[in-house]
XYZ file of C-alpha atoms in Angstrom:
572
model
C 43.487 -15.356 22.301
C 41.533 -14.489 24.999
C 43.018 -10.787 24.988
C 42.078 -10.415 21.656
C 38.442 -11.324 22.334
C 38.567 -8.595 24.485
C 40.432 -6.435 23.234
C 37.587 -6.681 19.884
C 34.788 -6.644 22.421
C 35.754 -3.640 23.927
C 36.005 -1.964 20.910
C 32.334 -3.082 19.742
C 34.081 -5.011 17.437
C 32.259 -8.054 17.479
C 28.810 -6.267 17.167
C 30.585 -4.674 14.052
C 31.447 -7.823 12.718
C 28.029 -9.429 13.421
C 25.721 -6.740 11.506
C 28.431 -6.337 9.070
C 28.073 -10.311 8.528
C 24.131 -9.812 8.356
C 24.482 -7.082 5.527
C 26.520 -8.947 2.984
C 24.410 -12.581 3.629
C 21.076 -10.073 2.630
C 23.435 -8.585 -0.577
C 23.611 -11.346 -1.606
C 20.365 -13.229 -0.711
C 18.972 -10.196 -2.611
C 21.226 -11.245 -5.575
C 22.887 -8.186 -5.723
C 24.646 -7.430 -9.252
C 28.325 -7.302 -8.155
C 29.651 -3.696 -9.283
C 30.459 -0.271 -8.877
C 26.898 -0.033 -7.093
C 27.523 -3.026 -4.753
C 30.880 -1.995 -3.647
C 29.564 1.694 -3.143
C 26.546 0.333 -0.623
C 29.149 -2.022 1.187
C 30.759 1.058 1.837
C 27.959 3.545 2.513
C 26.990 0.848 4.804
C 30.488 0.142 6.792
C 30.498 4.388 7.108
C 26.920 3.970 8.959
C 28.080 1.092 10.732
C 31.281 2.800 11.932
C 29.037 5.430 13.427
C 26.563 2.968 15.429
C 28.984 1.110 16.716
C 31.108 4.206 17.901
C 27.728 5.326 19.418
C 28.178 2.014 20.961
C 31.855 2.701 22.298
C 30.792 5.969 23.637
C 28.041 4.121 26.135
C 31.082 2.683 27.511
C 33.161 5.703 27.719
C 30.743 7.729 29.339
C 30.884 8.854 33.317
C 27.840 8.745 34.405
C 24.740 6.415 34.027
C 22.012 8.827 32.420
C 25.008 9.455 29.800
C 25.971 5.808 29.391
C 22.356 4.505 29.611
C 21.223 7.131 27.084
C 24.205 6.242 24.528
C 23.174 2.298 24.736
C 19.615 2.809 24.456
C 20.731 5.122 21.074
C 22.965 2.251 20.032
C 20.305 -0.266 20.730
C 17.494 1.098 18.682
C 20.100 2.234 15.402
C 21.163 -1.375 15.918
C 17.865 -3.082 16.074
C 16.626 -0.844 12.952
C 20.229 -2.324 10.968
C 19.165 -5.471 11.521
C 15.843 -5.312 10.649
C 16.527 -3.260 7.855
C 19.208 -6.347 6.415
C 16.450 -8.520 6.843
C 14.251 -6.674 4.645
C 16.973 -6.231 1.774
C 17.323 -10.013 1.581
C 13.591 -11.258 1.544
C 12.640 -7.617 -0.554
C 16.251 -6.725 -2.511
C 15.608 -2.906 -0.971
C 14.692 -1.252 2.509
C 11.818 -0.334 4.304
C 9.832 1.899 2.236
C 7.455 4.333 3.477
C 4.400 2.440 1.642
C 5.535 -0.485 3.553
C 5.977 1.400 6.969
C 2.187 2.373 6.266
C 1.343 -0.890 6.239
C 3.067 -2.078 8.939
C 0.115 -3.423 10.628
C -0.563 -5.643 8.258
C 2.894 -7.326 8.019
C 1.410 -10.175 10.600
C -0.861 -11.394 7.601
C 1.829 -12.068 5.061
C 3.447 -15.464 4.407
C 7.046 -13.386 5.297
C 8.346 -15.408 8.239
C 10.053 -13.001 10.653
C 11.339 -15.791 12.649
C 15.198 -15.077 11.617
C 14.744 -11.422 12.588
C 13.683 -12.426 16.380
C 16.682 -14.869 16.102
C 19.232 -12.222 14.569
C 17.968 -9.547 17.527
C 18.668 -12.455 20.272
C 22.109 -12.819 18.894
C 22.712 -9.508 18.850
C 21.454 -8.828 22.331
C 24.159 -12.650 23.154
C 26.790 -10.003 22.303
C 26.234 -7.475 23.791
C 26.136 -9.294 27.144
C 29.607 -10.993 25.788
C 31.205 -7.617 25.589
C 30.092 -5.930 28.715
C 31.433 -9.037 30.537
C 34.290 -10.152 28.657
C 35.175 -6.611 28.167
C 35.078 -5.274 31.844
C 39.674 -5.136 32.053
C 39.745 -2.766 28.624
C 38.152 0.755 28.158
C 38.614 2.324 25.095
C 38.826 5.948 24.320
C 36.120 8.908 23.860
C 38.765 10.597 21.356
C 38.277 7.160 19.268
C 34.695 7.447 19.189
C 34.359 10.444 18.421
C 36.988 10.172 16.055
C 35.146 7.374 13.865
C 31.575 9.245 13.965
C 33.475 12.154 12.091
C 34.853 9.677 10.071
C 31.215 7.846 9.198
C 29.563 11.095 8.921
C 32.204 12.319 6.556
C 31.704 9.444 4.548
C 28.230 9.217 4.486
C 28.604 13.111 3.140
C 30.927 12.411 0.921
C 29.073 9.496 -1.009
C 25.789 10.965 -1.140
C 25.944 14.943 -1.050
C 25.228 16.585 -4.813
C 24.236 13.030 -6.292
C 20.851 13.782 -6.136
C 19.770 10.273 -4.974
C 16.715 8.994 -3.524
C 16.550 6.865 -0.159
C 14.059 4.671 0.527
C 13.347 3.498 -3.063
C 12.345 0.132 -2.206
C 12.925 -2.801 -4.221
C 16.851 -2.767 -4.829
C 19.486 -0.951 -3.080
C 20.493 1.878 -4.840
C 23.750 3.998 -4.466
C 23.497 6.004 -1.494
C 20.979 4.254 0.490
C 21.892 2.556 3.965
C 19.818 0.762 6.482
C 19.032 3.389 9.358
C 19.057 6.399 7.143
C 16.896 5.248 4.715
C 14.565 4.004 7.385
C 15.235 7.585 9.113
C 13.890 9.007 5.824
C 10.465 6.651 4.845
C 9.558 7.717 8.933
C 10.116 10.893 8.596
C 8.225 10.860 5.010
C 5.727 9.170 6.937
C 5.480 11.634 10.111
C 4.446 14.208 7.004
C 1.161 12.034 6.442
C -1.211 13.168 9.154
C -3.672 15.608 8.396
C -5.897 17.094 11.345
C -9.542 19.086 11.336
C -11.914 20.217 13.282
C -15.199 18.099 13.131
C -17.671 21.117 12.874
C -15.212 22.414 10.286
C -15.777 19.715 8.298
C -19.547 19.352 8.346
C -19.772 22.488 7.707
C -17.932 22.278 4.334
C -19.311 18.440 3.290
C -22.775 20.514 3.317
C -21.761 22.675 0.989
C -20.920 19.696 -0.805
C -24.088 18.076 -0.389
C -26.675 17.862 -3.553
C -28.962 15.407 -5.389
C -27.282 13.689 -7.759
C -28.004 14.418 -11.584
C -26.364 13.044 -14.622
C -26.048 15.274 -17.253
C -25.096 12.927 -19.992
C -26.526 9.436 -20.990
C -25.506 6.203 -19.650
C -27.311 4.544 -21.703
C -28.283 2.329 -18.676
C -24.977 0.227 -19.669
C -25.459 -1.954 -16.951
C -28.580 -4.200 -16.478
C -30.386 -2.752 -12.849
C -31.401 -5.527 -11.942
C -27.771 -7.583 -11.804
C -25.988 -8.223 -8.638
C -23.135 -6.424 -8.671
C -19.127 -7.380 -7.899
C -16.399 -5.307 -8.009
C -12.777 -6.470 -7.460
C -10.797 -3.866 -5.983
C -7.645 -5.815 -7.228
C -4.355 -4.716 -4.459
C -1.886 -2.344 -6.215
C -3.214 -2.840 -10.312
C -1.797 -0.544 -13.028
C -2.782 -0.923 -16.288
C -0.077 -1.199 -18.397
C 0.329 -4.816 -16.995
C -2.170 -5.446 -19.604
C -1.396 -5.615 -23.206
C -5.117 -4.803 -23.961
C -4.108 -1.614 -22.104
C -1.179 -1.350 -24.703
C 1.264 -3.250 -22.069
C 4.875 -3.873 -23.019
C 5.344 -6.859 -21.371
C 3.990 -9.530 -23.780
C 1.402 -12.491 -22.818
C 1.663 -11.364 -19.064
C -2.085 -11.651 -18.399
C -3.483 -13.451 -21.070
C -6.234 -14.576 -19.190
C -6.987 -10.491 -17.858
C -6.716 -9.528 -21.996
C -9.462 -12.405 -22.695
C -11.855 -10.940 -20.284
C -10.821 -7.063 -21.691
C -11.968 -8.071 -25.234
C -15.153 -9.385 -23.859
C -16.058 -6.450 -21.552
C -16.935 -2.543 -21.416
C -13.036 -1.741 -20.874
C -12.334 1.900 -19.299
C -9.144 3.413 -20.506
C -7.161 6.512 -19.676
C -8.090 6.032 -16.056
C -6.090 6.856 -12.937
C -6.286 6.029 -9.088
C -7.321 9.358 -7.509
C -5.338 8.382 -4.057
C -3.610 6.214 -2.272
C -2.763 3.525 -0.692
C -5.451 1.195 0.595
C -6.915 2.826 3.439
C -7.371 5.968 1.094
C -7.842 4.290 -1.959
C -11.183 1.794 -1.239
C -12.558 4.653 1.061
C -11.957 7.604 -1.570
C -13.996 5.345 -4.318
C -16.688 4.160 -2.433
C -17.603 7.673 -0.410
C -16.306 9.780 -3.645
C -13.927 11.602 -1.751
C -10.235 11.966 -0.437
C -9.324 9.957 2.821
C -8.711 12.856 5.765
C -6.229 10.026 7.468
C -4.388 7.384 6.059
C -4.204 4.156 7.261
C -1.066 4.535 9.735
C 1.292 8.377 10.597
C 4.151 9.066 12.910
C 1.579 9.711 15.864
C 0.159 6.387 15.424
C -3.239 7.565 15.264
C -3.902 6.381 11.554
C -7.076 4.182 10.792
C -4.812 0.680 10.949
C -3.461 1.928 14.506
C -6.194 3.337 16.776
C -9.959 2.435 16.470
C -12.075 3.933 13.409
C -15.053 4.738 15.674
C -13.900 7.934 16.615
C -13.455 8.767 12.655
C -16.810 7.329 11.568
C -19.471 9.943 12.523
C -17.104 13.209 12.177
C -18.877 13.398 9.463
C -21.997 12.330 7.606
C -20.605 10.727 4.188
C -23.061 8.878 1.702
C -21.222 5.651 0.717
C -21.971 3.689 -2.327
C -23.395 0.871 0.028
C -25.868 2.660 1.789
C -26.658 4.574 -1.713
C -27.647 0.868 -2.835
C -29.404 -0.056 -0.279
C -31.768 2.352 -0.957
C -31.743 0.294 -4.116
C -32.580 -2.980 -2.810
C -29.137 -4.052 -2.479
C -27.925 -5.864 0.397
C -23.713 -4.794 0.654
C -20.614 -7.193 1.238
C -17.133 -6.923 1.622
C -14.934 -9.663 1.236
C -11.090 -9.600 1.947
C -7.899 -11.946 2.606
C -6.705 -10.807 6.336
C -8.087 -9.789 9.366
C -7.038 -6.760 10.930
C -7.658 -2.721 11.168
C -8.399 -2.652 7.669
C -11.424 -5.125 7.942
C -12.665 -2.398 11.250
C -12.247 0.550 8.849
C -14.740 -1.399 6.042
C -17.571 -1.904 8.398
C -17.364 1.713 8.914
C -18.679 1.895 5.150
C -22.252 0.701 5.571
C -21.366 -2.859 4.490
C -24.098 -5.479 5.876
C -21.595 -7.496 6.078
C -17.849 -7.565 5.918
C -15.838 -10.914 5.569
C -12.517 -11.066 6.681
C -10.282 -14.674 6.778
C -11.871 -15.711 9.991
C -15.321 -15.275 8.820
C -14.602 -17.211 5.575
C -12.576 -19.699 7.396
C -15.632 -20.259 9.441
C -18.005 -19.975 6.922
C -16.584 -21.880 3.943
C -14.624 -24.318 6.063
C -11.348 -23.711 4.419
C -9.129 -26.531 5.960
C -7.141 -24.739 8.451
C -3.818 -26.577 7.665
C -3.576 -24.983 3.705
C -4.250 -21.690 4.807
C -1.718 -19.052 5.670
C -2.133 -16.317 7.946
C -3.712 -14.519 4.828
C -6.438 -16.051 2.529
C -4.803 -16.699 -1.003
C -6.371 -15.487 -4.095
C -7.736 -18.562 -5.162
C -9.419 -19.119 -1.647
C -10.222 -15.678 -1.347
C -11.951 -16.439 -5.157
C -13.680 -19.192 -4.028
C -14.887 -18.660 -0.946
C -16.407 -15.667 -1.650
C -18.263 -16.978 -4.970
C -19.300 -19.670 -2.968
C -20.668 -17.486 -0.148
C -22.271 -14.911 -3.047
C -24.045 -18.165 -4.886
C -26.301 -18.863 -1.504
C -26.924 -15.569 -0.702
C -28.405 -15.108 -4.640
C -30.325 -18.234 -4.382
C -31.746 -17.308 -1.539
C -33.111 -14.487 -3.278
C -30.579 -11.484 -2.513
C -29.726 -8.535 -4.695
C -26.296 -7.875 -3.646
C -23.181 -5.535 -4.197
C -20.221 -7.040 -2.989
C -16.542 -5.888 -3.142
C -13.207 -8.209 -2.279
C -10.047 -6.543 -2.018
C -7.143 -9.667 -2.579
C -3.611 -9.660 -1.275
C -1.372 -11.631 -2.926
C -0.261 -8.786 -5.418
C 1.166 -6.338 -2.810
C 4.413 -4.550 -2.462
C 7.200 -6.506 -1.950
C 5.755 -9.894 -2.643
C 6.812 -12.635 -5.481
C 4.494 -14.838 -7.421
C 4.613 -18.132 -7.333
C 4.257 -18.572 -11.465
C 7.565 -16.958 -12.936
C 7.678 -15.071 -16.131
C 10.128 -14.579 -18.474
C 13.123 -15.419 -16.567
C 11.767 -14.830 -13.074
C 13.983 -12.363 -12.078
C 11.433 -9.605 -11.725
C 8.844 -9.909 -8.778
C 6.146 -7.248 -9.935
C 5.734 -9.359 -13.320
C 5.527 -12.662 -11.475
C 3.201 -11.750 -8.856
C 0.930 -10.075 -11.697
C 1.746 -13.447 -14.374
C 0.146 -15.536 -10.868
C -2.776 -13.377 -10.290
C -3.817 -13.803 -14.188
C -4.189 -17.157 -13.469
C -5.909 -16.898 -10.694
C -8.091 -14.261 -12.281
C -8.419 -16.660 -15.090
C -9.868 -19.675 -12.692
C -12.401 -16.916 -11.068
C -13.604 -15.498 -13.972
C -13.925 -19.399 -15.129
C -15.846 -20.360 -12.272
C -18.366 -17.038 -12.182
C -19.166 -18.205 -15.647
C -20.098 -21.559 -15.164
C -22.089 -20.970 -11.999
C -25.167 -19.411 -11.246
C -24.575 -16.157 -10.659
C -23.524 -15.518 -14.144
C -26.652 -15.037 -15.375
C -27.651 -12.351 -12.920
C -24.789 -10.283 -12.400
C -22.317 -7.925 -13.239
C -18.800 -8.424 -11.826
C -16.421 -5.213 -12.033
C -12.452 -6.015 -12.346
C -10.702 -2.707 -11.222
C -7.692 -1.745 -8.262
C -7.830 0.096 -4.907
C -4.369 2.043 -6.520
C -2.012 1.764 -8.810
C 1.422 0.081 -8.420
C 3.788 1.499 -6.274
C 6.220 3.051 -8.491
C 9.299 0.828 -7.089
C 12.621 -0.252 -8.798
C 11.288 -2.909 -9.558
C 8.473 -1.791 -10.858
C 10.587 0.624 -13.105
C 12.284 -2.033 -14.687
C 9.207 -4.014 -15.981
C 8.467 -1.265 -17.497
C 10.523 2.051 -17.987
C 7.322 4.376 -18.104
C 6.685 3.959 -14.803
C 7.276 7.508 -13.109
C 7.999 8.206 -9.805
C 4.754 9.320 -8.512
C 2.484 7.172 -6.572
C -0.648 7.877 -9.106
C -1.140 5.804 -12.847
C -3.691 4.610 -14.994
C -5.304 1.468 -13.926
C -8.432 -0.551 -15.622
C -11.279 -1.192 -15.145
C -13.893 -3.580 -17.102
C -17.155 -4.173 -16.635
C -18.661 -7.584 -17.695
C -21.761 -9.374 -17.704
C -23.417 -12.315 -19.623
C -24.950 -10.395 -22.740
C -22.529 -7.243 -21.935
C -20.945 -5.420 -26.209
C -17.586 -5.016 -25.828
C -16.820 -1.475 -26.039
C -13.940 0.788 -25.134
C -14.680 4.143 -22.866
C -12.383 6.795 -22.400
C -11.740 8.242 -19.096
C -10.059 10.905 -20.347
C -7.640 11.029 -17.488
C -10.362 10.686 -14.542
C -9.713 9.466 -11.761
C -11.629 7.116 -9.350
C -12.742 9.323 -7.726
C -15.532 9.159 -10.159
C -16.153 5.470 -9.545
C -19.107 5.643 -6.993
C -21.280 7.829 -9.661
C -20.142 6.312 -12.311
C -21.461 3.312 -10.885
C -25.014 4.905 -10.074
C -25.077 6.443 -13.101
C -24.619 3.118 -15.414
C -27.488 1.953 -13.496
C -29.647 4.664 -13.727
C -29.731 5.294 -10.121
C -29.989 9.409 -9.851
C -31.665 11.819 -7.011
C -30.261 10.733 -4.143
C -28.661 13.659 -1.173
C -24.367 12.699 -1.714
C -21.630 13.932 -0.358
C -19.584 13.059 -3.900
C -16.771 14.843 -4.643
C -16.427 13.313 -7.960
C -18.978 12.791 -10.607
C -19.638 10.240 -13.266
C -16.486 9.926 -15.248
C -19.562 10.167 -18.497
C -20.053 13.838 -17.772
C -16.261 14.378 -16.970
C -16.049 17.215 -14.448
C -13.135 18.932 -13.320
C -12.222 17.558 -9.945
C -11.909 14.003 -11.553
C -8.685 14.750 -12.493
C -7.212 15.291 -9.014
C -5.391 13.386 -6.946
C -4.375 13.889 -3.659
C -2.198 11.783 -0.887
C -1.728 13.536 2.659
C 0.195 17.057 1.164
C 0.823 16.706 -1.713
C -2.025 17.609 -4.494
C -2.173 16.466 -8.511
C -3.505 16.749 -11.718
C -3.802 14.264 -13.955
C -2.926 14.687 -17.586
C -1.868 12.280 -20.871
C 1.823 12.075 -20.000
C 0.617 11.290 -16.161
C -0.094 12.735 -13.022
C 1.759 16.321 -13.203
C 2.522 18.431 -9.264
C -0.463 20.949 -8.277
C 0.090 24.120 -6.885
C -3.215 24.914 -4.504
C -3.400 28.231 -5.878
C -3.550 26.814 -9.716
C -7.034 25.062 -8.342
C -10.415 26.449 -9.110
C -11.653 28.715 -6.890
C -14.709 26.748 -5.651
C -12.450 23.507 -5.212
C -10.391 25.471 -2.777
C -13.111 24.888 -0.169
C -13.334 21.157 -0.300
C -9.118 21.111 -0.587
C -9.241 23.057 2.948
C -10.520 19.752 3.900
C -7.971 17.364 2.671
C -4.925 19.576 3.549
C -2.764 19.691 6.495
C -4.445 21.973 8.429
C -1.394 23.230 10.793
């Protein structure tokens, strides 16, 4: 017996067996439809697995300790990213994608434990002490390696070449998809997202851009000037969650159709960007973000510091517009981290994270996560907004939630509960449904406007695909947007495929507010220029049309968008 032991660690066999273990527990913690797909992965997967591990046997074939040590550091890291990468399939059903490698720094904030994935990484690192010790009498062959990479590789080839199938797609694990290449592919994807300028280059072009701001059309002052103003920049919102927005998922947000009916209800309009980073900075400076929140380089504004990226150039936000206006600007938010640093670059008086509120509102410490929920991000802030009108404020205030992100489940189930993007979105109605509830029956009803609209869209994952089978694979869709006050006539308004980056003028413009010196790219989605129907993330440029957002060659733009393009494109 104790031969044997050996004989399978020396081999690498018992690492193997271990991650190979770890894969089908996360199959089927993921509840994996047994079939022709399932038993395709498991073997996509033992192919990869077959080539780590003969990584691994070729660190212990090796003469020579840079050879060796460079072989088990490789082994190591493909290892670490397997494991990790299981770990994800069973709390997710799919693999890292690159919208959630963007967010990595976030991933502290979520109610995801990642205590198992410490524990399965000790294990692993248990067994690999087990093998170099109990191992130490047997050393296998460099022929046998080698032989089972070409084997893996093969195989890998062979189950994936001509099929035309995407990796990384997220939610489920599709045919041709396995743990390190599909993380391999949502880096590499990521690597592609950094886009570099020269400050002086870019001053000199945001001039150019720089004019007073004139409506041509008529507002017809829709909203009162004198309101407060809050806008919900609700995380990851398409419309067609909605049935007011001609939804085919029936009764999913009741309580978001109520308020719909009883607002001014903007249809036809898409997210011009994204993901967060990009998509609250784009609406409130009208413009595309240069960098997103996180690149291969790590120099994205949720890794490094934002101070070095606020003054490159002088941008007019929406919150400094206002102030001008007699507006006093807020930000409120669920988690504290980069994102809440990137927000105070934005002119905000004040912005308030989860430790502010938790100091402020006195949230008991022992029901909160290491994110604010809705409903306590809800609360606290009205709460917070209440005192500050009492005490005589005009404000504009915008909260950004959490709990309908990428990847996460919603406590309230609909339908049968099998799909997480409609019972995350079935739990946020009702939490909607309690806000809206509470903003009517307290003060501030009576004095301001509150906005219900989305940083982006929903990212277009498997899941997502199934709710509904319009979803395309782009990364751009319409979302809503409603505006509603006490005394407000329901009317529809059609965006006429804008985008948001319109939403800053539009704003000023339903108040009336014209002649300030902007930097807006957009303009107000009422006089419905061309460049509202852009969109744009890192290199890859759109246009949006009724069937969706359609690929844009930069030579099919206008010449006089060309310049401002020169400053949103990888500039190599």
């Amino acid at each position: 017996m104790l031969i044997f032991f050996r004989q399978l660690a020396a081999y690498k066999l018992l690492t193997c067996i271990y991650l190979m273990g770890l894969f089908v527990v996360a199959l089927i913690y993921s509840r994996a439809t047994i079939g022709v797909e399932f038993v395709l992965n498991m073997l996509y997967a033992l192919a990869e697995l077959g080539v780590v591990c003969a990584i691994g046997l070729l660190a212990r074939c090796m003469h020579g300790k840079i050879l060796r040590g460079m072989f088990f550091l490789i082994f190591i890291a493909l290892s670490v990213i397997y494991i990790v990468q299981v770990y994800t399939i069973g709390i997710t059903g799919g693999y890292l994608s690159t919208l959630a490698l963007a967010n990595a720094q976030t991933a502290y904030t979520t109610d995801i434990s990642y205590v198992p994935v410490y524990i399965a990484i000790g294990i692993f690192f248990v067994i690999q002490w087990i093998e170099y010790f109990g191992a130490s009498k047997f050393r296998p062959s460099k022929g046998l390696a080698f032989g089972v990479i070409a084997v893996g590789v093969a195989s890998l080839t062979a189950l994936t070449w001509g099929r035309g199938v995407p990796f990384a797609n997220n939610m489920v694990v599709k045919v041709g998809e396995s743990p390190v290449r599909s993380f391999v592919n949502s880096w590499r994807i990521l690597g592609k997202d950094e886009i570099r300028y020269q400050s002086d280059e870019i001053q000199a072009m945001w001039s150019s851009f720089e004019k007073p701001l004139r409506f041509k059309s008529d507002a017809k002052r829709l909203l009162p000037r004198e309101n407060n103003i809050i806008v919900l920049f609700t995380e990851g919102f398409s419309a067609r969650w909605s049935s007011f927005y001609g939804g085919v998922n029936d009764n999913l947000m009741p309580n978001f159709d109520g308020l719909a009916a009883r607002s001014i209800a903007v249809d036809n309009y898409y997210n011009h960007t994204a993901a967060t980073f990009r998509g609250l900075r784009g609406q409130l400076l009208s413009g595309y973000q240069q960098l997103g929140g996180f690149t291969g380089e790590s120099d994205g504004l949720g890794q490094s510091g934002v101070s070095s990226y606020k003054w490159s150039q002088d941008l007019t936000s929406l919150p400094r517009l206002l102030s001008k206006h007699g507006y006093e600007s807020y930000f409120f938010l669920s988690q504290q981290n980069k994102l809440n640093d990137m927000l105070e670059t934005l002119d905000f008086k004040t912005v308030y994270g989860r430790d502010l509120l938790m100091k402020h509102e006195k949230l008991a410490t022992a029901a909160v996560g290491q994110v604010l929920s809705d409903a306590q991000l809800f609360e606290a802030t009205l709460h917070t907004l209440e005192r500050k009108s009492l005490g005589g404020e005009r404000f504009f205030a915008g909260i950004y939630n959490f709990d309908t992100h990428t990847g996460l489940d919603g406590a309230l189930k609909y339908a049968d509960g099998e799909n997480q993007v409609l019972n995350r979105f079935h739990t946020f109605d009702d939490r909607l449904g309690e806000f809206v509830r509470a903003f009517e029956r307290s003060a501030l009803f009576k004095n301001t406007t509150l906005i219900v609209t989305a940083d982006h869209s929903t990212f277009p994952d498997t899941a997502a695909m199934k709710a509904d089978d319009g979803v395309l694979p782009v990364f751009f869709d319409k979302i809503p947007m409603l505006v509603f006050y006490d005394g407000v006539i329901p009317k529809k308004v059609d965006a006429d495929n804008q985008t948001t980056i319109s939403f800053a003028p539009t704003l000023l413009h339903m108040l009336g507010h014209h002649g300030d010196e902007v930097t807006f790219f957009g303009c107000s989605l009422f006089d419905s220029c061309r460049r509202n129907r852009y969109g744009n993330i890192a290199d890859e440029f759109y246009v949006m049309t009724p069937h969706g957002a359609e690929t844009l060659r930069i030579d099919q733009l206008q010449s006089d968008d060309l310049r401002y393009v020169n400053m949103i494109r990888d500039n190599k």
